PDB file of C-alpha atoms in Angstrom:
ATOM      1  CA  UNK A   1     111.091  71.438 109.912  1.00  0.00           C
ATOM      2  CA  UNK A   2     111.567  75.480 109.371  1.00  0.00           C
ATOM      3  CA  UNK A   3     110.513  76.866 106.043  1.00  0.00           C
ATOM      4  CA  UNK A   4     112.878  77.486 103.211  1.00  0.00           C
ATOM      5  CA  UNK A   5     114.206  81.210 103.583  1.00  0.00           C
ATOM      6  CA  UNK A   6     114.966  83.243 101.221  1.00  0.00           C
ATOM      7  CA  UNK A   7     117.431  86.073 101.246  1.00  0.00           C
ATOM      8  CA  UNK A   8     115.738  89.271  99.521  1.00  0.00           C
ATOM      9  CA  UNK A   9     118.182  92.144  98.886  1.00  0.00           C
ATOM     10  CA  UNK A  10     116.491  95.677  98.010  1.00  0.00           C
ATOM     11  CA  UNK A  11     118.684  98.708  96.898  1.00  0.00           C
ATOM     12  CA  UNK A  12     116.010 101.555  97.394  1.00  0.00           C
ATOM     13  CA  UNK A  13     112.898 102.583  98.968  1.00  0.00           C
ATOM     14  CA  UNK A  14     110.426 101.698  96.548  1.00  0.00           C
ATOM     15  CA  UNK A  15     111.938  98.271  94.574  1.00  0.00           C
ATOM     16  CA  UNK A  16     110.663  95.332  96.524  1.00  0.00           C
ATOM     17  CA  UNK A  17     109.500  92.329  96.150  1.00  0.00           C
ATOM     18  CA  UNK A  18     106.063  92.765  94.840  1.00  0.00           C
ATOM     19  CA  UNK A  19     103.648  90.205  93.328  1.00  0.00           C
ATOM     20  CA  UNK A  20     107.235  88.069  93.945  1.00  0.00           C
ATOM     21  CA  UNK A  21     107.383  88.159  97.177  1.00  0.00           C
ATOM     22  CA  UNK A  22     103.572  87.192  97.637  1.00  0.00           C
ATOM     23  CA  UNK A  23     103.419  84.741  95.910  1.00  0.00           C
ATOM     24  CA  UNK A  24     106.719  83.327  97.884  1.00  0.00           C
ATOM     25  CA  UNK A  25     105.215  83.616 100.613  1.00  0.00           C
ATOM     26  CA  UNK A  26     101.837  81.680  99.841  1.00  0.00           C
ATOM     27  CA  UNK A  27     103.725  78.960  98.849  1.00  0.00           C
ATOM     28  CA  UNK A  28     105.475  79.107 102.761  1.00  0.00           C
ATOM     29  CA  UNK A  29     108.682  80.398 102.079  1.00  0.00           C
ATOM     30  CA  UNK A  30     110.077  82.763 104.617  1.00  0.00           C
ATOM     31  CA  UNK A  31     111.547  86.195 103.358  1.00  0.00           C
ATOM     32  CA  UNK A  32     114.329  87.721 105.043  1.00  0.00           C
ATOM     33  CA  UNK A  33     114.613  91.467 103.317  1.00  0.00           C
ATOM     34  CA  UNK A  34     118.047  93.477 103.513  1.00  0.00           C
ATOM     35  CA  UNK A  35     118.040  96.942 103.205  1.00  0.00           C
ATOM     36  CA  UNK A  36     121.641  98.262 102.486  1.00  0.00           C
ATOM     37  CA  UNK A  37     120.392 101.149 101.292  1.00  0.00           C
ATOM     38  CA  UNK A  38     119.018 101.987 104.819  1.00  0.00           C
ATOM     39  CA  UNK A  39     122.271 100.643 106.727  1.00  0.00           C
ATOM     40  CA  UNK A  40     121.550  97.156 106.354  1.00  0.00           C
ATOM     41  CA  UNK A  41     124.454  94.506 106.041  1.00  0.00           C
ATOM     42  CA  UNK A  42     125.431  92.688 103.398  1.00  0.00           C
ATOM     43  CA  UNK A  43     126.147  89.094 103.812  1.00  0.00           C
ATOM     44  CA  UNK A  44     129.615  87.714 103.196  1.00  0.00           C
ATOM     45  CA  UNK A  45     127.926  84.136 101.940  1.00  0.00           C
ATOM     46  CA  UNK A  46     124.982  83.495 101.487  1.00  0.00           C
ATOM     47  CA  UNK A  47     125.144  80.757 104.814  1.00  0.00           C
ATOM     48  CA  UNK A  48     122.093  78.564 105.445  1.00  0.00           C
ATOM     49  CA  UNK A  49     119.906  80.910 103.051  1.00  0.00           C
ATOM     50  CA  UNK A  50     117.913  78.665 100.693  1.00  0.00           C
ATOM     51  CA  UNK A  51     117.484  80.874  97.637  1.00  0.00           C
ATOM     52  CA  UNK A  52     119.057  84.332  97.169  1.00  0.00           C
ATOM     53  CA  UNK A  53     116.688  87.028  95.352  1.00  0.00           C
ATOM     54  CA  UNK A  54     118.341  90.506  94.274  1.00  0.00           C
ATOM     55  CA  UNK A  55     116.298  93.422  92.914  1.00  0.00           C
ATOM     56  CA  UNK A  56     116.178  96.199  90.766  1.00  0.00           C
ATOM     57  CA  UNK A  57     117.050  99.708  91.181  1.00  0.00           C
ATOM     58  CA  UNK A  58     117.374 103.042  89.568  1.00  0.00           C
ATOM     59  CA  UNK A  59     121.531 102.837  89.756  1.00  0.00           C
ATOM     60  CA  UNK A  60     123.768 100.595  87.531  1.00  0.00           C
ATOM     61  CA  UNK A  61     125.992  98.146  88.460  1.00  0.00           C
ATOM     62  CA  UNK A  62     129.184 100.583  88.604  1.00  0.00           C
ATOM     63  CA  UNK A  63     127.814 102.993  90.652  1.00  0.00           C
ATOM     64  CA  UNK A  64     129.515 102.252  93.917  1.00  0.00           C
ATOM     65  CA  UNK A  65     129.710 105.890  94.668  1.00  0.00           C
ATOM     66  CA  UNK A  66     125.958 106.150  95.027  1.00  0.00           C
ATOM     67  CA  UNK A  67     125.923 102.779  96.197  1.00  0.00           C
ATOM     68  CA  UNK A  68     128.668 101.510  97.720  1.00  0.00           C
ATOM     69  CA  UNK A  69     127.525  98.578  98.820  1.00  0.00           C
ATOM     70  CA  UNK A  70     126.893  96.916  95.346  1.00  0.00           C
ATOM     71  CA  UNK A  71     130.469  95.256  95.624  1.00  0.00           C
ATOM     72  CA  UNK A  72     129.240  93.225  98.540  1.00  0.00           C
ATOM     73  CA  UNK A  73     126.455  92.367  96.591  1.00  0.00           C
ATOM     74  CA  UNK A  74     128.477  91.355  93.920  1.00  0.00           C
ATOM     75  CA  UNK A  75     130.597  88.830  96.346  1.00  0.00           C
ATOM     76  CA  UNK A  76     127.473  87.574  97.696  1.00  0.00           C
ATOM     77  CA  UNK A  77     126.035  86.743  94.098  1.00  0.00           C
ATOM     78  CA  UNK A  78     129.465  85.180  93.093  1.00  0.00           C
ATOM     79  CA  UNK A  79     128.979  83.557  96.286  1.00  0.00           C
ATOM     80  CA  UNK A  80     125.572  81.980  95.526  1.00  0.00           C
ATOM     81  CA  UNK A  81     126.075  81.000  91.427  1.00  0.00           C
ATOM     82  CA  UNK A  82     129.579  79.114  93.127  1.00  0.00           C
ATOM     83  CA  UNK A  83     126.715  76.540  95.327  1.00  0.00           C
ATOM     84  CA  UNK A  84     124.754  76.704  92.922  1.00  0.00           C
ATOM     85  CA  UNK A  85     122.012  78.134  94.751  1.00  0.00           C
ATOM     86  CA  UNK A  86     118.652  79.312  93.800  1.00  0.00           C
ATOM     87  CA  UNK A  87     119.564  82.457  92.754  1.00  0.00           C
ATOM     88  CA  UNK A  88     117.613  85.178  90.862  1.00  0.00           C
ATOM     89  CA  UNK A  89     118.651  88.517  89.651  1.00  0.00           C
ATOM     90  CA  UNK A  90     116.379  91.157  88.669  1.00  0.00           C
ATOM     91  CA  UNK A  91     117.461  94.067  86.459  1.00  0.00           C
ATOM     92  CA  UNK A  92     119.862  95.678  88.290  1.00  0.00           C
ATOM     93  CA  UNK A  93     119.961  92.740  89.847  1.00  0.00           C
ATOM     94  CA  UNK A  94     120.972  90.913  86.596  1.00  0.00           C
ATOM     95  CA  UNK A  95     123.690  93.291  85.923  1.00  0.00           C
ATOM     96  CA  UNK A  96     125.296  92.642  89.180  1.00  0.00           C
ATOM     97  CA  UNK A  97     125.233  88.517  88.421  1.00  0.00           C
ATOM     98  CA  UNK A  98     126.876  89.717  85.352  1.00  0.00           C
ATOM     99  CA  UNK A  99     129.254  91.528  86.539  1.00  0.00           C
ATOM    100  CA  UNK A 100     129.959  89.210  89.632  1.00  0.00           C
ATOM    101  CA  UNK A 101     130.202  86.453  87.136  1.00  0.00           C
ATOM    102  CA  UNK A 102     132.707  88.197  85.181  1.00  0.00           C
ATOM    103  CA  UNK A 103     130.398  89.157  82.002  1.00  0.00           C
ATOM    104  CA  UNK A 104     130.212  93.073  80.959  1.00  0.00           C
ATOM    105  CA  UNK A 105     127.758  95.584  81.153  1.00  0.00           C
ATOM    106  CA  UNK A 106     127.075  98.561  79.125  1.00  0.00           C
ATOM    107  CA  UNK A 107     124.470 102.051  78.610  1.00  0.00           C
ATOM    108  CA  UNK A 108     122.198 100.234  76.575  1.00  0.00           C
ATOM    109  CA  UNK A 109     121.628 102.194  73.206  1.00  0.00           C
ATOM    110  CA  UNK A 110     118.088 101.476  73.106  1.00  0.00           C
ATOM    111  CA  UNK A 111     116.619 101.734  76.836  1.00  0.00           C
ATOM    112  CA  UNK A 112     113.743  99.469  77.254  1.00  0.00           C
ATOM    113  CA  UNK A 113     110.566 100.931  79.260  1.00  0.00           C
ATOM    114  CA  UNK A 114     106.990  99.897  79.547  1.00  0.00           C
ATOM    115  CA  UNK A 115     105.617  96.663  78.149  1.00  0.00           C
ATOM    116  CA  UNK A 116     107.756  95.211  75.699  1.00  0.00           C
ATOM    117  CA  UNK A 117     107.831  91.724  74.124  1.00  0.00           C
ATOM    118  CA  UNK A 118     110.354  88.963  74.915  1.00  0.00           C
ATOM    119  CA  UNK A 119     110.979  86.116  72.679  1.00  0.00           C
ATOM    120  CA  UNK A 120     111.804  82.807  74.012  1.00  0.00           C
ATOM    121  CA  UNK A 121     115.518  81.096  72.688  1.00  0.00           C
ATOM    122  CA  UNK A 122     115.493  77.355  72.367  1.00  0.00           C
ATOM    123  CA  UNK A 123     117.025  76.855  75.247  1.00  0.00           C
ATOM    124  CA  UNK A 124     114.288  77.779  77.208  1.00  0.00           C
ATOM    125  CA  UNK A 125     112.618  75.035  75.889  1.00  0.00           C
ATOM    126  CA  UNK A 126     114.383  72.612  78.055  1.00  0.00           C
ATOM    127  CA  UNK A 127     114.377  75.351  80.879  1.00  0.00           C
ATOM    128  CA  UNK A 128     113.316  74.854  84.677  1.00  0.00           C
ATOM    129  CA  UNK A 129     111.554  78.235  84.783  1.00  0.00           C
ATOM    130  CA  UNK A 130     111.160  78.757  81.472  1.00  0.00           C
ATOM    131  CA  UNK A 131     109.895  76.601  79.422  1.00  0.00           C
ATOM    132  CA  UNK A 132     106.113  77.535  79.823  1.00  0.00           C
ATOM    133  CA  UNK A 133     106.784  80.464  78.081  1.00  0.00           C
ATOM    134  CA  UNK A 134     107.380  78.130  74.593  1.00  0.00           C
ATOM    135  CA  UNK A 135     104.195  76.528  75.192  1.00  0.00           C
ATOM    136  CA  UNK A 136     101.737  79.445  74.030  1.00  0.00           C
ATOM    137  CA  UNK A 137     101.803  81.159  70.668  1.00  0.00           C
ATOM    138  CA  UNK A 138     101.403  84.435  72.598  1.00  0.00           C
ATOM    139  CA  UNK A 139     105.003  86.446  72.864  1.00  0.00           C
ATOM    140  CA  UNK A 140     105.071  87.524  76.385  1.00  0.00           C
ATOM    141  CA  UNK A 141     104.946  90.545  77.837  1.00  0.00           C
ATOM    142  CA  UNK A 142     106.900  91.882  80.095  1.00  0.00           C
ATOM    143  CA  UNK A 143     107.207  95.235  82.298  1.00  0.00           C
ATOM    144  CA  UNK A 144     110.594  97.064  81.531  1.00  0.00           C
ATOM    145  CA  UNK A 145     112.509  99.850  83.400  1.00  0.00           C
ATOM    146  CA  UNK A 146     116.279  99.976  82.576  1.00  0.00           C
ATOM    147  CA  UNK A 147     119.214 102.432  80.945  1.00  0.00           C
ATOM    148  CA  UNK A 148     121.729  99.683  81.630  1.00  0.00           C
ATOM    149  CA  UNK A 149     122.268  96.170  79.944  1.00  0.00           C
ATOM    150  CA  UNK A 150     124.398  92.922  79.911  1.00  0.00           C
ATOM    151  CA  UNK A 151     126.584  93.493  76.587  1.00  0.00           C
ATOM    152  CA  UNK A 152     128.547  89.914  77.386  1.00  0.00           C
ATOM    153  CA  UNK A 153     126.987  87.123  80.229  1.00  0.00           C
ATOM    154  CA  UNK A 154     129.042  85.220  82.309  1.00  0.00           C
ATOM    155  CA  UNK A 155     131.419  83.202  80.609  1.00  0.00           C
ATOM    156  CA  UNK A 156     128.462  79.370  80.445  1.00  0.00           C
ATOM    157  CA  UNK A 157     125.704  81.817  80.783  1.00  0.00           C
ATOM    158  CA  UNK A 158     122.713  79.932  78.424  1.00  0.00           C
ATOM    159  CA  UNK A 159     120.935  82.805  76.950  1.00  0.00           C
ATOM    160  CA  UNK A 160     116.772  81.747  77.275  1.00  0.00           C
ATOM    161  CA  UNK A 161     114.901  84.987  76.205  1.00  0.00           C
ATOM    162  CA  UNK A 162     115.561  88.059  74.678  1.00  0.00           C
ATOM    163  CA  UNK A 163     113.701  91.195  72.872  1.00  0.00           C
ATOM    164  CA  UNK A 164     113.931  93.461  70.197  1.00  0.00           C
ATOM    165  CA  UNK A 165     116.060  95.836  71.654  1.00  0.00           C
ATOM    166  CA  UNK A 166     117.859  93.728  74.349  1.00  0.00           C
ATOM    167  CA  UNK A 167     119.568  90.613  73.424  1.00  0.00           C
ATOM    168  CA  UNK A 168     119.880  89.157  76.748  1.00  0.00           C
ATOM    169  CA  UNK A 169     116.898  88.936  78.690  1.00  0.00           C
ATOM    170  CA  UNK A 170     117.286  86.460  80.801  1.00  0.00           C
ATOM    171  CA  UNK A 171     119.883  83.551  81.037  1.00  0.00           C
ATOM    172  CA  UNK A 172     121.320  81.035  83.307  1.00  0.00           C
ATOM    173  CA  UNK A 173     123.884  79.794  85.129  1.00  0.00           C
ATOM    174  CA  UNK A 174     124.877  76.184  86.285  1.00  0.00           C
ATOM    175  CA  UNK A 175     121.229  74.833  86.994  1.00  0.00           C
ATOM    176  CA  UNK A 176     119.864  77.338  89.734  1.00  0.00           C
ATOM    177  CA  UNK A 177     120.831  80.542  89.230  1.00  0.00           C
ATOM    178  CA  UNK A 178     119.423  83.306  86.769  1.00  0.00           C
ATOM    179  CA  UNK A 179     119.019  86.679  85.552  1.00  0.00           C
ATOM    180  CA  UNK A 180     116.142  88.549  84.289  1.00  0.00           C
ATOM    181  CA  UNK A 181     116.624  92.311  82.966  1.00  0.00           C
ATOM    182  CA  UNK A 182     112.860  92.608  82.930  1.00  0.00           C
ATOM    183  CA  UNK A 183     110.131  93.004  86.158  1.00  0.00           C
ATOM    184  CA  UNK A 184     108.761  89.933  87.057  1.00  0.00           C
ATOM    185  CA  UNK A 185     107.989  91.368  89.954  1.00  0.00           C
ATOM    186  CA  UNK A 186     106.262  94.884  89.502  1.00  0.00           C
ATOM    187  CA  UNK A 187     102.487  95.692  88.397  1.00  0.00           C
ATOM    188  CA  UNK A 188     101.124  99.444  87.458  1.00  0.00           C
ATOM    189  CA  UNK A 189     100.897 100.214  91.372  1.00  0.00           C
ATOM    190  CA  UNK A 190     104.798  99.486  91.727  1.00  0.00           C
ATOM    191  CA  UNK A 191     105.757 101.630  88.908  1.00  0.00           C
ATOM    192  CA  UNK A 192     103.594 104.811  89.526  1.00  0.00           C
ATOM    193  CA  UNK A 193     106.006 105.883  91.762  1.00  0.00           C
ATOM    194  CA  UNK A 194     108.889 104.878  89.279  1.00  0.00           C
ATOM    195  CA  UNK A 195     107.129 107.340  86.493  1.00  0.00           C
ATOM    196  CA  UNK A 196     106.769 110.097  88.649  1.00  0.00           C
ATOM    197  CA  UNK A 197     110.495 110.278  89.619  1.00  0.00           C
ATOM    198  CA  UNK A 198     111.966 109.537  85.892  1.00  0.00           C
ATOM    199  CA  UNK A 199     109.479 111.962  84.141  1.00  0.00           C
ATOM    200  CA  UNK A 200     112.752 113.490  82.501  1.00  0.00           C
ATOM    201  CA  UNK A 201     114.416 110.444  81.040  1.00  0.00           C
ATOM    202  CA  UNK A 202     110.995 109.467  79.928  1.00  0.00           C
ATOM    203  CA  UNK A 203     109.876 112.221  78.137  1.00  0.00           C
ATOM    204  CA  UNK A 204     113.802 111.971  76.458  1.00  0.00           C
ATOM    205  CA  UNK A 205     112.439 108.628  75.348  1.00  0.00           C
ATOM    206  CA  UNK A 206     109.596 110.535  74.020  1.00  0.00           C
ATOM    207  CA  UNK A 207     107.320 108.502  76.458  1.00  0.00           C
ATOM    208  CA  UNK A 208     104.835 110.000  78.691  1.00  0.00           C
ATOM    209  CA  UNK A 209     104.523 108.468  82.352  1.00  0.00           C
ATOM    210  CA  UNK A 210     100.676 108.332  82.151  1.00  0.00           C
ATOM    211  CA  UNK A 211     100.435 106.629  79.220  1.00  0.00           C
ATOM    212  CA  UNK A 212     103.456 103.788  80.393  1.00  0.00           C
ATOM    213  CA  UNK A 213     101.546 103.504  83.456  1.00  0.00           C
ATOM    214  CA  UNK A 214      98.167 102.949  81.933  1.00  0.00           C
ATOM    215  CA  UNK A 215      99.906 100.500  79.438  1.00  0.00           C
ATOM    216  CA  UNK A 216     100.677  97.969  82.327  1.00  0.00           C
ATOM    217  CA  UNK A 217      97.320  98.568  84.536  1.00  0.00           C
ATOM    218  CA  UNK A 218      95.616  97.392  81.450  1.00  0.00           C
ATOM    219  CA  UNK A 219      97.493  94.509  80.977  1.00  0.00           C
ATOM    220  CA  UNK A 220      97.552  93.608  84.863  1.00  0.00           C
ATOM    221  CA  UNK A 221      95.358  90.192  84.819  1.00  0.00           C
ATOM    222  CA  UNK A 222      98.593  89.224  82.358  1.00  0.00           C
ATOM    223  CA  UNK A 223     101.242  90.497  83.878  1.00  0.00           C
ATOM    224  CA  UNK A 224     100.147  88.208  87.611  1.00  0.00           C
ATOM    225  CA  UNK A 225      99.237  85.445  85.821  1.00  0.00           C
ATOM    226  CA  UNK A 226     102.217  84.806  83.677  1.00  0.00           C
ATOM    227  CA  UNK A 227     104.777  86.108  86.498  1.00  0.00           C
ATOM    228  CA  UNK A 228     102.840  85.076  89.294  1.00  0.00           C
ATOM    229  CA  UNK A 229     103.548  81.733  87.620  1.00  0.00           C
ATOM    230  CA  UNK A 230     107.191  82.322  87.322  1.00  0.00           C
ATOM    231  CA  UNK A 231     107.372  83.454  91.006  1.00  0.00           C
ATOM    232  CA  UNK A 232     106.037  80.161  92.137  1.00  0.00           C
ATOM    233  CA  UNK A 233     108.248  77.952  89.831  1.00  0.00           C
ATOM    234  CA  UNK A 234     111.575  79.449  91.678  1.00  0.00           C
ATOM    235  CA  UNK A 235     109.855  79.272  95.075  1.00  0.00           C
ATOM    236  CA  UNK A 236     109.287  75.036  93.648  1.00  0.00           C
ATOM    237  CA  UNK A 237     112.767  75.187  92.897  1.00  0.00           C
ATOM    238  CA  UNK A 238     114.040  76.865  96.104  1.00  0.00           C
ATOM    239  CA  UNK A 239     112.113  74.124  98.271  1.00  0.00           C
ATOM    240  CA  UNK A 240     113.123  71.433  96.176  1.00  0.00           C
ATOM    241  CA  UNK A 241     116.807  72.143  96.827  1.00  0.00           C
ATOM    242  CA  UNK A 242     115.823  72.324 100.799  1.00  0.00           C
ATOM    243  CA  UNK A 243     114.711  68.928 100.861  1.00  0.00           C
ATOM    244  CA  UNK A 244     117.348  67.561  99.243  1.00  0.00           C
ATOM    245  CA  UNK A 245     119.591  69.384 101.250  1.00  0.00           C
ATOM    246  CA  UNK A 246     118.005  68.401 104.284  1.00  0.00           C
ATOM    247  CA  UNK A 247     117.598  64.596 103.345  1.00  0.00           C
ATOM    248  CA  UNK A 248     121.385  64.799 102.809  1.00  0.00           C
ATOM    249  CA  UNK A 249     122.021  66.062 106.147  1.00  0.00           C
TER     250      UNK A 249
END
């Protein structure tokens, strides 16, 4: 039997899969990346794909004339939350399921970047991926990197974390599909990069690059443990969904 693939779709140089995608890939999953911002296509449906993963990036969810292949993406998420298949959406990637899904997104009046606590909502309680996260007295941490936010989810959407200055961080949809607007997925290494080429916006947050950077690398340990953790719990629920698929077949 061929491993469980998942379909990984990256909007720039420099926003992959990170810790994600290596911990995805212990557990035996098979990652198929597409690149449209280097003239990859984007699927219609999301076919025989197991579980459909869509990244971050430095545009928002409008921007089809720097990006015009975010409405595809959108098609293919709408695609994925209809099967109800493993889906997960991260940042920009969570804006797009919210769009796609017919919520709203907005400039977000307080950008969120660095470390920043989340707080878990009930619901997460009773939560597939989430529920770990109600089990510590510890808020979580979280890395954050975004100008843009969901102002209304997808009409069902159950809202299962959220922060001080973002109300939704993170819900779901039907049983399998969800959005983060943190970064599971990055650690300081990832984000170095990100500093370097926002060092305007950050300073007009009155935050220094250095210092955000430094923030994360010294929370690191953390940051793969507790995310690491989430990483593997979707790749559980992507394979689970394969076998029952293929015991149905």
């Amino acid at each position: 039997m061929s491993a469980p693939r998942v379909l990984v779709v990256e909007h720039e140089k420099g926003t992959g899969p990170g810790q994600f995608g290596e911990r995805l890939a212990a557990q035996g999953l098979d990652l198929d990346l597409c690149r449209p911002w280097d003239g990859d296509r984007v699927p219609r449906e999301p076919g025989r794909y197991d579980g459909l993963l869509v990244l971050g990036g430095s545009m928002g969810p409008y921007d089809v004339d720097r990006a015009p292949w975010l409405p595809a993406v959108c098609r293919l998420l709408r695609a994925a939350a209809a099967r109800d298949l493993p889906t997960l959406g991260i940042c920009l990637g969570m804006e797009l399921l919210t769009v796609a899904c017919g919520g709203k997104v907005r400039h977000a009046e307080h950008p969120e970047v660095g470390l920043c606590e989340l707080t878990p909502l009930l619901p997460a309680s009773r939560d597939e991926l989430f529920a770990f996260l109600t089990e510590s007295d510890t808020p979580p941490c979280a890395v954050q990197w975004h100008w843009e936010e969901t102002s209304v989810p997808p009409e069902g959407a159950v809202p299962l974390l959220t922060s001080a200055r973002c109300t939704h961080q993170a819900y779901r949809i039907g049983t399998s599909v969800w959005g983060v607007q943190f970064h599971p997925e990055v650690l300081a290494g990832d984000i170095a990069t990100w500093g370097t080429s926002d060092t305007g916006p950050l300073q007009a947050l009155g935050l220094d690059p250095d210092a955000v950077v430094g923030h994360v690398a010294r929370e690191e340990q953390r940051l793969r443990t507790l995310w690491g953790g989430l990483a593997e719990r979707w790749g559980t629920v992507v394979s689970a969904r394969r076998r029952r698929r293929d015991g149905a077949e």
